[in-house]
Amino acid sequence: MASPSQRFNSSLDDNRQVNFRKKLLIINLALGDGDVEGLKFLCQDYITPRKLEKCSRALDIFEYLLQRELLSAEDPFFLAELLYTIQQEVLLQHIGYTKEQVQSWLHARRRVSHFRNLLYELSEGITSEDLKSMIFLLRGSVPNIQMTSRSFLTYLEKKDKIGEDNVTLLENLCQHIVPKLMEKLDKYKREV
């Protein structure tokens, strides 16, 4: 039989979990479809593609991260990193972080790889016209299906045309079509 102090501690833990899940619900409600797609893209290294396909809202992603113990009430930093990356800094307050705190701790606590961050940043800078031009240049090696910049980059990664140590194709595409993105590639190469 549990002692009164054990029951009290258990009750506190339950309350902490419920309060944390309430915060996740608030964050979920504030995120749009594009944000959810961004989260799915950033979590590819932690959640299988099949499970990500089933995620239609941020709560689905949060649930997988909770199950894998990548996210908890005691340590919500991974979520802070994700929110910071998708430029939803205003939501950081719900989990007790500021933009400055995330920036300062990111170097030591980063979970999303530099490469995944690079791909996310590139996807944000590739317009639909840029994407059409990129697909045109790679016509023989890219399927003729509707793609977003993120699905295009994911396809190239899955086909081993790009990787953490191989950004040559990205450099060539950006150099010819979106030169302003070369700065992001150069920064990535300096950091890795």
Coordinates of C-alpha atoms in Angstrom, one line a residue:
M1 CA 0.0 0.0 0.0
A2 CA 1.3 3.4 -1.0
S3 CA 2.2 5.8 1.7
P4 CA 0.7 9.3 1.8
S5 CA 3.9 10.9 0.5
Q6 CA 4.1 8.4 -2.4
R7 CA 0.4 9.1 -3.3
F8 CA 1.2 12.9 -3.1
N9 CA 4.2 12.6 -5.3
S10 CA 2.3 10.4 -7.8
S11 CA -0.5 13.0 -7.8
L12 CA 2.1 15.8 -8.5
D13 CA 3.5 13.8 -11.4
D14 CA 0.1 13.2 -12.8
N15 CA -0.7 17.0 -12.5
R16 CA 2.6 17.9 -14.2
Q17 CA 1.9 15.5 -17.1
V18 CA -1.6 16.9 -17.5
N19 CA -0.4 20.5 -17.4
F20 CA 2.3 19.7 -19.9
R21 CA -0.2 18.0 -22.3
K22 CA -2.4 21.1 -21.9
K23 CA 0.5 23.2 -23.1
L24 CA 1.1 20.8 -26.1
L25 CA -2.6 21.2 -26.9
I26 CA -2.3 25.0 -26.9
I27 CA 0.8 24.8 -29.1
N28 CA -1.0 22.4 -31.5
L29 CA -4.0 24.8 -31.8
A30 CA -1.6 27.7 -32.7
L31 CA 0.2 25.8 -35.5
G32 CA -1.1 25.7 -39.1
D33 CA -0.8 23.0 -41.7
G34 CA 2.5 24.4 -43.0
D35 CA 3.9 24.3 -39.5
V36 CA 2.9 20.7 -39.1
E37 CA 4.6 19.8 -42.4
G38 CA 7.7 21.6 -41.2
L39 CA 7.7 19.6 -37.9
K40 CA 7.2 16.3 -39.9
F41 CA 10.2 17.3 -42.1
L42 CA 12.4 18.1 -39.1
C43 CA 11.4 14.9 -37.3
Q44 CA 12.3 12.5 -40.2
D45 CA 15.3 11.2 -38.3
Y46 CA 13.3 10.3 -35.3
I47 CA 9.9 9.1 -36.6
T48 CA 9.5 6.6 -39.4
P49 CA 8.0 7.8 -42.7
R50 CA 5.0 5.6 -42.3
K51 CA 4.2 7.1 -38.9
L52 CA 4.8 10.6 -40.2
E53 CA 2.3 10.0 -43.0
K54 CA -0.3 9.4 -40.4
C55 CA 0.4 12.7 -38.6
S56 CA -2.2 15.2 -39.6
R57 CA -1.6 17.6 -36.6
A58 CA 1.2 18.6 -34.3
L59 CA -0.3 16.5 -31.5
D60 CA 0.3 13.4 -33.4
I61 CA 4.0 14.3 -33.7
F62 CA 4.2 15.2 -30.1
E63 CA 2.7 11.9 -29.1
Y64 CA 5.4 10.0 -31.0
L65 CA 8.1 12.1 -29.5
L66 CA 6.6 11.5 -26.0
Q67 CA 6.5 7.7 -26.6
R68 CA 10.2 7.7 -27.8
E69 CA 11.1 9.8 -24.7
L70 CA 12.4 12.6 -26.9
L71 CA 10.0 15.0 -25.3
S72 CA 8.8 15.2 -21.7
A73 CA 7.5 17.7 -19.2
E74 CA 10.9 17.6 -17.5
D75 CA 12.8 18.3 -20.7
P76 CA 10.8 20.0 -23.5
F77 CA 14.0 21.3 -25.2
F78 CA 13.5 19.3 -28.4
L79 CA 10.1 20.9 -28.9
A80 CA 11.7 24.3 -28.2
E81 CA 14.3 23.6 -30.9
L82 CA 11.5 22.6 -33.3
L83 CA 9.4 25.6 -32.6
Y84 CA 12.5 27.9 -33.0
T85 CA 13.4 26.3 -36.3
I86 CA 9.9 26.7 -37.8
Q87 CA 10.0 30.3 -36.6
Q88 CA 7.2 30.0 -34.0
E89 CA 9.3 31.6 -31.3
V90 CA 6.1 33.2 -29.7
L91 CA 5.0 29.7 -28.7
L92 CA 8.2 29.0 -26.7
Q93 CA 6.7 30.8 -23.7
H94 CA 4.3 27.9 -23.2
I95 CA 7.1 25.6 -22.4
G96 CA 9.2 28.0 -20.5
Y97 CA 11.8 29.1 -23.0
T98 CA 12.8 32.3 -24.8
K99 CA 14.2 32.7 -28.3
E100 CA 17.6 33.7 -26.7
Q101 CA 17.7 30.7 -24.4
V102 CA 17.1 28.3 -27.3
Q103 CA 19.8 30.1 -29.4
S104 CA 22.3 29.8 -26.6
W105 CA 21.6 26.2 -25.8
L106 CA 21.2 25.0 -29.3
H107 CA 24.9 24.3 -29.8
A108 CA 25.1 21.9 -26.9
R109 CA 21.6 20.4 -27.0
R110 CA 20.7 20.2 -30.7
R111 CA 18.7 17.2 -31.8
V112 CA 17.9 18.1 -35.4
S113 CA 21.0 17.5 -37.4
H114 CA 22.8 20.4 -39.2
F115 CA 21.9 18.7 -42.5
R116 CA 18.2 18.4 -41.7
N117 CA 18.2 22.1 -40.7
L118 CA 20.0 23.0 -43.9
L119 CA 17.3 21.1 -46.0
Y120 CA 14.6 22.9 -44.0
E121 CA 16.1 26.3 -44.6
L122 CA 16.6 25.6 -48.3
S123 CA 13.0 24.3 -48.6
E124 CA 11.8 27.6 -47.1
G125 CA 13.8 29.6 -49.7
I126 CA 12.8 27.6 -52.8
T127 CA 9.7 29.1 -54.5
S128 CA 7.4 27.1 -56.7
E129 CA 9.0 28.5 -59.8
D130 CA 12.5 27.7 -58.5
L131 CA 11.3 24.1 -57.8
K132 CA 9.9 23.8 -61.3
S133 CA 13.3 24.9 -62.7
M134 CA 15.2 22.4 -60.5
I135 CA 12.9 19.6 -61.5
F136 CA 13.4 20.6 -65.2
L137 CA 17.2 20.4 -64.8
L138 CA 16.9 16.9 -63.2
R139 CA 14.1 15.7 -65.5
G140 CA 15.6 12.2 -66.1
S141 CA 16.2 11.4 -62.5
V142 CA 13.1 12.9 -60.7
P143 CA 9.7 11.4 -61.1
N144 CA 7.1 13.4 -63.0
I145 CA 4.8 13.9 -60.0
Q146 CA 3.6 16.9 -58.0
M147 CA 6.2 17.8 -55.4
T148 CA 6.8 20.5 -52.8
S149 CA 10.3 21.8 -52.1
R150 CA 10.4 19.5 -49.0
S151 CA 9.3 16.4 -50.8
F152 CA 11.8 17.2 -53.6
L153 CA 14.7 17.4 -51.1
T154 CA 13.5 14.3 -49.3
Y155 CA 13.4 12.4 -52.6
L156 CA 16.9 13.5 -53.4
E157 CA 18.1 12.4 -50.0
K158 CA 16.3 9.0 -50.2
K159 CA 17.9 8.4 -53.6
D160 CA 21.4 9.3 -52.2
K161 CA 21.8 12.2 -54.5
I162 CA 22.4 14.4 -51.5
G163 CA 23.6 13.7 -48.0
E164 CA 25.4 15.1 -45.0
D165 CA 28.7 14.8 -46.8
N166 CA 27.4 15.3 -50.3
V167 CA 25.8 18.7 -51.0
T168 CA 27.3 19.1 -54.5
L169 CA 24.0 18.7 -56.3
L170 CA 22.4 21.2 -54.0
E171 CA 25.2 23.6 -54.7
N172 CA 24.8 23.2 -58.4
L173 CA 21.0 23.7 -58.3
C174 CA 21.2 26.7 -56.0
Q175 CA 24.0 28.3 -57.9
H176 CA 22.1 28.2 -61.2
I177 CA 18.5 28.8 -59.9
V178 CA 18.5 30.4 -56.4
P179 CA 22.0 31.9 -55.8
K180 CA 20.8 33.6 -52.6
L181 CA 20.7 30.2 -51.0
M182 CA 24.4 29.6 -51.6
E183 CA 25.0 31.5 -48.3
K184 CA 23.2 28.8 -46.4
L185 CA 25.1 26.0 -48.1
D186 CA 28.4 27.8 -47.5
K187 CA 27.5 28.2 -43.8
Y188 CA 26.6 24.6 -43.5
K189 CA 30.0 23.5 -45.1
R190 CA 31.8 25.7 -42.6
E191 CA 29.9 24.3 -39.6
V192 CA 30.3 20.6 -40.5

